[in-house]
Coordinates of C-alpha atoms in Angstrom, one line a residue:
X586 CA 222.2 -13.3 27.4
X587 CA 225.1 -10.8 27.9
X588 CA 226.8 -8.5 25.4
X589 CA 229.6 -11.1 24.7
X590 CA 227.0 -13.7 23.8
X591 CA 225.3 -11.3 21.4
X592 CA 228.5 -10.4 19.6
X593 CA 229.5 -14.1 19.4
X594 CA 226.2 -14.6 17.6
X595 CA 226.8 -11.6 15.3
X596 CA 230.3 -12.9 14.5
X597 CA 228.8 -15.9 12.8
X598 CA 226.4 -14.1 10.5
X599 CA 227.5 -14.6 6.9
X600 CA 230.1 -11.9 6.2
X601 CA 228.5 -10.9 2.9
X602 CA 225.3 -9.8 4.7
X603 CA 227.3 -7.6 7.0
X604 CA 229.1 -6.0 4.1
X605 CA 225.9 -5.5 2.2
X606 CA 224.3 -3.8 5.2
X607 CA 227.4 -1.7 5.9
X608 CA 227.7 -0.4 2.3
X609 CA 223.9 -0.2 1.5
X610 CA 223.9 -2.3 -1.6
X611 CA 220.3 -1.4 -2.7
X612 CA 218.7 0.1 -5.8
X613 CA 219.9 3.8 -6.1
X614 CA 216.4 5.0 -6.9
X615 CA 215.0 3.9 -3.6
X616 CA 217.9 4.3 -1.1
X617 CA 220.8 6.7 -1.3
X618 CA 223.0 6.7 1.8
X619 CA 222.3 4.2 4.6
X620 CA 225.8 2.7 5.3
X621 CA 226.5 2.9 9.1
X622 CA 223.0 3.7 10.2
X623 CA 221.7 0.6 8.6
X624 CA 224.3 -1.6 10.2
X625 CA 223.5 0.0 13.6
X626 CA 219.8 -0.7 13.0
X627 CA 220.6 -4.3 12.2
X628 CA 222.6 -4.6 15.4
X629 CA 219.9 -3.1 17.5
X630 CA 217.2 -5.3 15.9
X631 CA 219.4 -8.4 16.6
X632 CA 220.0 -7.3 20.2
X633 CA 216.3 -6.9 20.8
X634 CA 215.5 -10.2 19.2
X635 CA 218.1 -12.0 21.3
X636 CA 217.1 -10.3 24.5
X637 CA 213.5 -11.4 24.0
X638 CA 214.1 -15.1 23.5
X639 CA 217.2 -15.9 25.7
X640 CA 219.7 -17.7 23.5
X641 CA 219.3 -18.0 19.8
X642 CA 221.8 -20.2 18.1
X643 CA 223.5 -18.4 15.2
X644 CA 225.7 -21.5 14.9
X645 CA 224.9 -25.0 13.9
X646 CA 226.3 -28.4 12.8
X647 CA 228.8 -26.8 10.5
X648 CA 230.3 -24.9 13.4
X649 CA 231.1 -28.2 15.2
X650 CA 233.0 -29.6 12.2
X651 CA 236.7 -30.5 12.9
X652 CA 237.5 -31.7 9.4
X653 CA 236.9 -34.3 6.8
X654 CA 237.4 -38.0 7.4
X655 CA 238.0 -40.4 4.5
X656 CA 237.8 -44.2 4.9
X657 CA 237.9 -47.2 2.5
X658 CA 236.1 -49.4 5.1
X659 CA 232.9 -49.2 3.1
X660 CA 229.7 -49.4 5.0
X661 CA 231.1 -47.6 8.1
X662 CA 228.4 -47.0 10.8
X663 CA 225.8 -48.3 8.4
X664 CA 225.9 -45.2 6.1
X665 CA 227.4 -46.9 3.1
X666 CA 229.7 -43.8 2.6
X667 CA 233.4 -43.3 2.4
X668 CA 233.5 -39.6 3.1
X669 CA 232.4 -38.1 6.4
X670 CA 232.6 -34.9 8.4
X671 CA 234.2 -35.3 11.9
X672 CA 232.4 -33.1 14.5
X673 CA 233.0 -32.4 18.2
X674 CA 230.8 -31.4 21.1
X675 CA 233.7 -29.9 23.0
X676 CA 232.7 -26.4 21.9
X677 CA 231.6 -24.3 19.0
X678 CA 234.0 -23.0 16.4
X679 CA 236.2 -20.3 17.8
X680 CA 236.1 -21.4 21.4
X681 CA 239.3 -22.7 23.1
X682 CA 237.8 -26.2 23.5
X683 CA 236.9 -26.3 19.8
X684 CA 240.3 -25.1 18.6
X685 CA 242.1 -27.6 20.9
X686 CA 239.8 -30.4 19.7
X687 CA 240.5 -29.5 16.1
X688 CA 244.3 -29.4 16.6
X689 CA 244.2 -32.8 18.3
X690 CA 242.1 -34.2 15.5
X691 CA 244.5 -32.9 12.9
X692 CA 247.5 -34.2 14.8
X693 CA 246.0 -37.7 15.1
X694 CA 245.1 -37.7 11.4
X695 CA 248.7 -36.9 10.4
X696 CA 250.5 -38.8 13.2
X697 CA 252.9 -41.5 12.0
X698 CA 254.4 -43.8 14.6
X699 CA 258.1 -43.9 14.9
X700 CA 260.4 -46.9 14.5
X701 CA 258.5 -50.2 14.6
X702 CA 261.0 -51.8 17.0
X703 CA 260.7 -48.8 19.4
X704 CA 256.9 -49.1 19.3
X705 CA 257.0 -52.7 20.6
X706 CA 257.8 -51.4 24.1
X707 CA 255.1 -48.8 25.0
X708 CA 256.0 -46.3 27.7
X709 CA 253.7 -46.1 30.6
X710 CA 251.7 -42.9 31.0
X711 CA 249.3 -41.9 33.8
X712 CA 245.8 -43.2 33.5
X713 CA 244.3 -39.9 32.7
X714 CA 246.0 -40.1 29.2
X715 CA 244.3 -43.4 28.3
X716 CA 241.1 -41.7 27.1
X717 CA 243.3 -39.9 24.5
X718 CA 244.9 -43.2 23.3
X719 CA 248.3 -41.8 24.1
X720 CA 250.9 -44.6 23.5
X721 CA 254.1 -42.6 22.7
X722 CA 256.0 -39.7 24.2
X723 CA 255.5 -37.8 21.0
X724 CA 251.7 -38.0 21.3
X725 CA 251.9 -37.0 25.0
X726 CA 254.0 -34.0 24.3
X727 CA 251.6 -32.9 21.5
X728 CA 248.6 -33.3 23.8
X729 CA 250.3 -31.4 26.7
X730 CA 251.2 -28.6 24.3
X731 CA 247.7 -28.2 23.1
X732 CA 246.3 -28.2 26.6
X733 CA 248.8 -25.6 27.7
X734 CA 248.1 -23.4 24.6
X735 CA 244.4 -23.2 25.3
X736 CA 244.6 -23.5 29.1
X737 CA 242.5 -26.7 29.2
X738 CA 242.4 -29.8 31.4
X739 CA 242.4 -33.5 30.7
X740 CA 239.2 -35.6 31.2
X741 CA 240.8 -37.3 34.1
X742 CA 240.2 -40.9 35.2
X743 CA 236.7 -42.5 35.3
X744 CA 235.1 -42.5 38.8
X745 CA 233.6 -45.8 39.9
X746 CA 230.2 -45.2 41.4
X747 CA 228.2 -48.1 42.7
X748 CA 225.2 -47.3 40.5
X749 CA 223.9 -44.8 38.0
X750 CA 221.6 -43.5 40.7
X751 CA 224.6 -42.8 43.0
X752 CA 226.4 -41.1 40.1
X753 CA 223.4 -38.9 39.3
X754 CA 223.1 -38.0 43.0
X755 CA 226.8 -37.0 43.3
X756 CA 226.4 -34.9 40.1
X757 CA 223.2 -33.3 41.4
X758 CA 221.3 -34.1 38.2
X759 CA 218.4 -36.2 39.7
X760 CA 216.0 -33.4 38.8
X761 CA 217.1 -33.3 35.1
X762 CA 214.3 -35.6 34.2
X763 CA 211.0 -33.7 34.0
X764 CA 207.5 -34.9 34.1
X765 CA 205.9 -32.2 31.8
X766 CA 206.5 -34.0 28.5
X767 CA 204.6 -36.6 26.6
X768 CA 207.9 -38.4 26.1
X769 CA 209.5 -40.3 29.0
X770 CA 213.3 -40.6 29.4
X771 CA 214.9 -43.3 31.5
X772 CA 218.6 -43.4 32.4
X773 CA 220.6 -46.5 31.9
X774 CA 224.3 -46.9 32.6
X775 CA 226.7 -44.0 32.8
X776 CA 230.3 -42.9 33.3
X777 CA 231.8 -39.8 34.9
X778 CA 235.3 -38.5 34.8
X779 CA 237.3 -36.5 37.4
X780 CA 236.9 -33.4 35.3
X781 CA 233.1 -33.4 35.7
X782 CA 232.4 -34.6 32.1
X783 CA 229.9 -37.5 32.0
X784 CA 227.9 -39.7 29.7
X785 CA 224.5 -41.3 30.4
X786 CA 222.8 -43.9 28.3
X787 CA 219.0 -43.5 28.1
X788 CA 215.9 -44.9 26.6
X789 CA 213.0 -42.7 25.6
X790 CA 209.3 -43.7 25.1
X791 CA 207.8 -41.5 22.4
X792 CA 204.1 -40.6 21.9
X793 CA 202.6 -41.8 18.7
X794 CA 203.0 -39.7 15.7
X795 CA 201.1 -40.2 12.4
X796 CA 204.3 -39.3 10.5
X797 CA 206.6 -41.9 12.1
X798 CA 206.5 -45.5 13.2
X799 CA 208.8 -44.7 16.1
X800 CA 207.4 -45.3 19.6
X801 CA 210.8 -45.5 21.4
X802 CA 214.4 -44.6 20.9
X803 CA 217.7 -44.8 22.7
X804 CA 220.7 -42.5 22.9
X805 CA 223.4 -40.9 25.0
X806 CA 223.5 -37.7 27.0
X807 CA 226.9 -36.0 27.0
X808 CA 228.0 -33.2 29.4
X809 CA 231.3 -31.5 28.3
X810 CA 232.7 -28.8 30.5
X811 CA 234.3 -25.9 28.6
X812 CA 237.6 -26.0 30.4
X813 CA 238.1 -29.7 29.5
X814 CA 239.4 -31.2 26.2
X815 CA 237.1 -34.0 25.2
X816 CA 238.8 -36.0 22.4
X817 CA 235.7 -37.8 21.3
X818 CA 234.6 -37.1 17.7
X819 CA 231.5 -38.2 15.8
X820 CA 231.2 -38.9 12.1
X821 CA 228.4 -37.4 10.1
X822 CA 227.7 -38.3 6.5
X823 CA 226.0 -35.8 4.1
X824 CA 225.9 -32.8 6.5
X825 CA 223.8 -31.0 3.9
X826 CA 220.9 -33.5 4.5
X827 CA 220.6 -32.4 8.1
X828 CA 217.7 -30.2 9.3
X829 CA 218.4 -27.6 12.1
X830 CA 216.1 -25.4 14.1
X831 CA 215.9 -23.6 17.5
X832 CA 213.3 -24.8 20.1
X833 CA 212.3 -23.4 23.5
X834 CA 211.6 -26.3 25.8
X835 CA 208.7 -26.5 28.3
X836 CA 211.1 -25.6 31.1
X837 CA 212.2 -22.4 29.2
X838 CA 215.5 -23.6 27.8
X839 CA 216.7 -22.7 24.3
X840 CA 218.1 -25.7 22.5
X841 CA 219.4 -26.4 19.0
X842 CA 217.8 -29.4 17.2
X843 CA 219.5 -31.3 14.5
X844 CA 218.4 -34.4 12.6
X845 CA 219.2 -36.1 9.3
X846 CA 216.5 -36.1 6.7
X847 CA 218.2 -38.6 4.5
X848 CA 216.0 -41.6 3.8
X849 CA 217.2 -44.7 5.7
X850 CA 219.0 -42.8 8.4
X851 CA 217.7 -41.8 11.8
X852 CA 220.4 -40.0 13.8
X853 CA 219.5 -36.8 15.7
X854 CA 221.0 -34.4 18.2
X855 CA 219.7 -31.9 20.8
X856 CA 222.3 -29.3 21.9
X857 CA 222.2 -26.8 24.7
X858 CA 225.1 -24.3 25.0
X859 CA 225.5 -23.4 28.7
X860 CA 228.0 -20.9 30.2
X861 CA 229.9 -23.7 31.9
X862 CA 229.5 -26.5 29.4
X863 CA 227.7 -28.1 26.5
X864 CA 224.9 -30.5 27.0
X865 CA 224.4 -32.7 23.9
X866 CA 221.8 -35.5 23.5
X867 CA 222.4 -38.0 20.7
X868 CA 219.3 -40.0 19.7
X869 CA 219.5 -43.2 17.7
X870 CA 216.7 -45.3 16.3
X871 CA 215.9 -47.7 13.5
X872 CA 213.4 -45.3 11.9
X873 CA 213.4 -41.5 11.8
X874 CA 211.6 -39.7 14.5
X875 CA 209.6 -36.5 13.8
X876 CA 210.4 -32.9 14.7
X877 CA 207.7 -33.0 17.3
X878 CA 209.0 -36.2 18.9
X879 CA 212.4 -34.6 19.1
X880 CA 210.9 -31.6 20.8
X881 CA 209.0 -33.8 23.2
X882 CA 212.3 -35.5 24.1
X883 CA 213.9 -32.1 24.7
X884 CA 210.9 -31.3 27.0
X885 CA 211.6 -34.4 29.1
X886 CA 215.1 -33.0 30.0
X887 CA 215.6 -29.9 32.1
X888 CA 218.8 -28.7 30.5
X889 CA 219.1 -25.8 33.0
X890 CA 220.1 -28.1 35.8
X891 CA 223.8 -27.4 36.5
X892 CA 225.9 -30.6 37.2
X893 CA 228.3 -30.5 40.1
X894 CA 231.9 -31.3 39.9
X895 CA 232.8 -34.6 41.6
X896 CA 235.9 -36.1 43.1
X897 CA 237.3 -39.4 44.3
X898 CA 236.3 -38.4 47.8
X899 CA 232.7 -38.1 46.6
X900 CA 232.8 -41.6 45.3
X901 CA 234.3 -43.0 48.5
X902 CA 231.6 -41.3 50.5
X903 CA 228.8 -43.0 48.5
X904 CA 227.2 -46.0 50.2
X905 CA 227.6 -49.4 48.6
X906 CA 224.8 -50.5 46.3
X907 CA 222.9 -53.1 48.4
X908 CA 221.9 -56.4 47.0
X909 CA 218.6 -56.2 48.8
X910 CA 216.3 -53.2 48.9
X911 CA 212.8 -52.4 50.1
X912 CA 210.6 -49.8 48.4
X913 CA 206.9 -49.2 49.1
X914 CA 206.8 -52.3 51.3
X915 CA 208.2 -54.6 48.6
X916 CA 211.6 -56.3 49.2
X917 CA 213.7 -57.4 46.2
X918 CA 216.8 -59.6 46.9
X919 CA 219.4 -60.6 44.4
X920 CA 219.4 -64.4 44.4
X921 CA 221.7 -65.5 41.7
X922 CA 223.8 -64.5 38.7
X923 CA 224.6 -67.2 36.1
X924 CA 226.6 -67.1 32.9
X925 CA 226.1 -69.6 30.1
X926 CA 228.3 -68.7 27.1
X927 CA 227.4 -65.1 26.3
X928 CA 224.0 -65.1 28.1
X929 CA 223.7 -63.8 31.6
X930 CA 220.7 -64.8 33.8
X931 CA 219.8 -62.8 36.9
X932 CA 217.2 -64.0 39.4
X933 CA 215.7 -61.5 41.9
X934 CA 213.3 -62.6 44.6
X935 CA 210.3 -60.5 45.4
X936 CA 208.5 -60.4 48.7
X937 CA 205.3 -58.4 48.9
X938 CA 203.7 -57.2 52.2
X939 CA 201.9 -60.0 54.0
X940 CA 198.4 -60.4 52.6
X941 CA 199.2 -59.1 49.1
X942 CA 198.8 -61.5 46.2
X943 CA 201.4 -61.4 43.4
X944 CA 200.8 -64.9 42.2
X945 CA 200.1 -65.9 38.6
X946 CA 196.4 -66.9 38.3
X947 CA 195.2 -67.9 34.9
X948 CA 191.6 -68.3 36.2
X949 CA 191.5 -64.7 37.1
X950 CA 193.6 -63.6 34.2
X951 CA 196.1 -62.0 36.5
X952 CA 199.9 -61.9 36.5
X953 CA 202.6 -60.0 38.3
X954 CA 205.3 -58.4 36.1
X955 CA 207.9 -55.7 35.4
X956 CA 206.9 -53.6 32.4
X957 CA 209.4 -53.8 29.4
X958 CA 210.3 -50.1 29.7
X959 CA 210.9 -50.4 33.5
X960 CA 214.3 -52.1 33.5
X961 CA 217.6 -51.7 31.6
X962 CA 220.0 -53.8 29.7
X963 CA 223.7 -53.7 30.5
X964 CA 225.7 -51.3 28.3
X965 CA 227.4 -54.2 26.5
X966 CA 224.2 -55.9 25.5
X967 CA 221.7 -55.3 22.7
X968 CA 219.0 -57.8 23.6
X969 CA 217.4 -59.4 26.6
X970 CA 214.1 -60.4 28.3
X971 CA 212.4 -60.2 31.6
X972 CA 209.9 -62.6 33.1
X973 CA 208.4 -63.8 36.4
X974 CA 208.4 -67.4 37.7
X975 CA 207.1 -69.1 40.8
X976 CA 209.8 -69.4 43.5
X977 CA 208.5 -72.7 44.8
X978 CA 207.6 -71.7 48.4
X979 CA 203.9 -71.8 47.8
X980 CA 203.2 -68.3 49.1
X981 CA 201.1 -65.8 47.2
X982 CA 203.2 -62.8 48.2
X983 CA 206.5 -64.1 46.7
X984 CA 207.8 -64.5 43.2
X985 CA 211.0 -64.5 41.2
X986 CA 211.9 -62.0 38.6
X987 CA 214.2 -63.6 35.9
X988 CA 216.2 -61.3 33.6
X989 CA 218.4 -62.5 30.8
X990 CA 220.7 -60.5 28.6
X991 CA 222.9 -61.4 25.6
X992 CA 226.4 -60.1 26.2
X993 CA 228.4 -59.0 23.2
X994 CA 231.6 -61.1 22.5
X995 CA 234.6 -59.7 24.3
X996 CA 232.5 -57.4 26.4
X997 CA 232.5 -59.2 29.7
X998 CA 234.3 -58.2 33.0
X999 CA 232.1 -55.2 33.5
X1000 CA 229.4 -54.1 36.0
X1001 CA 225.7 -54.1 35.1
X1002 CA 223.9 -51.4 37.1
X1003 CA 220.5 -53.0 36.9
X1004 CA 217.6 -50.7 37.7
X1005 CA 214.0 -51.9 38.2
X1006 CA 211.1 -49.5 38.5
X1007 CA 207.5 -49.9 39.6
X1008 CA 205.8 -53.3 40.1
X1009 CA 202.5 -54.0 38.4
X1010 CA 199.7 -56.6 38.4
X1011 CA 198.2 -57.2 34.9
X1012 CA 194.6 -58.3 34.4
X1013 CA 194.5 -59.4 30.8
X1014 CA 190.9 -60.7 30.8
X1015 CA 189.7 -57.2 31.8
X1016 CA 188.0 -55.5 28.8
X1017 CA 190.6 -52.7 29.0
X1018 CA 193.6 -55.0 29.8
X1019 CA 194.1 -53.1 33.1
X1020 CA 197.5 -52.8 34.7
X1021 CA 197.6 -51.8 38.3
X1022 CA 200.8 -50.4 39.8
X1023 CA 201.1 -52.1 43.2
X1024 CA 204.5 -50.7 44.2
X1025 CA 206.2 -47.4 43.3
X1026 CA 210.0 -47.2 43.6
X1027 CA 213.4 -47.9 42.1
X1028 CA 215.3 -51.1 43.1
X1029 CA 219.0 -51.1 42.0
X1030 CA 221.5 -53.9 41.9
X1031 CA 225.2 -54.0 40.9
X1032 CA 225.6 -57.2 38.8
X1033 CA 229.1 -58.3 38.0
X1034 CA 229.4 -59.8 34.5
X1035 CA 232.0 -62.5 34.7

């Protein structure tokens, strides 16, 4: 932590406490004249405290608030509220990115489209303005003015990587997942913009906790560079019901933890303020997770890993995602993709090394399978299943993996970056229901959703 960070922290201490310290508002019988010496002592104590524990967040959820958001839509986002607070993860209050995000939020809230007939013909703007929903010259001029005022950049256009693994490789964040936590995080689909901002869906397997029924959760990891204006806002209901605390992860990173304590809600965030950007992790679940489960999730992510900036040239240099891959001696081949209404079915053939047995044998109580946590749904699906079937060739070392997913209405014409990890044989008649990992690896396929 440098001097600037320290004074940024001091600048967000409640002003009344600074004034009390500065003027020595204590009982006269005990203290007479402390004034400036007391303030100096407080500053020294704060400096020593901050120096000893890296970054201590003097700011919190309230310092991410852009403004109030009213709606008459009723049960928005399942909260059953009509009043919300809009927050940003572009930056903390006072930073250029925060001020720009607040001005853009206020502009959008007050913006009134011009003449209806004129709006019927939308002008065409460069693709990098699409993320900001710019559909008029007035909105473009306002956005350009805000960017120039705070010397910020647009998000840019999304870069099309062949797979999530390829995107993570280009960003240099493969090592962000750690193995020193009781929680296990797995990436799903992701998106990366030219500016270097990116989003990653993830699933997290949580250790059991007597205070919660949650054993897994899902969420999104966001990386926002501080020189970029990210227009995305999130709505929070009942900010006063949120608990906030600092936590030092197992990899030595200081993060800000925030979660709602309101009954019936389960949203949570983990925030790490880095010199070059803000890493935020949004966790969603059907039931609340505990403080310890949140901390274990933070331990599973090394937030000190610095993402690289990427370019279109980086994308073009990435090898295409193969539809056949061999890992640990096991070859997986994409056989077919079928669409029936809103259900997509993917069949992947598996060939084990010669002599290996991956057949289904009820007499031995043995079956070959993919564990439920070792594959991912497409981003536009909320439900699916995975199973194994005989491929009909009579060989013990071949099987078919059959995966189905229910695609949400109107969410087709996308790419499913399917990832399968580790193959196992299950022995369900064994007293301990043993599962034996027979192949370690990650097999990835690019599945077009028609």
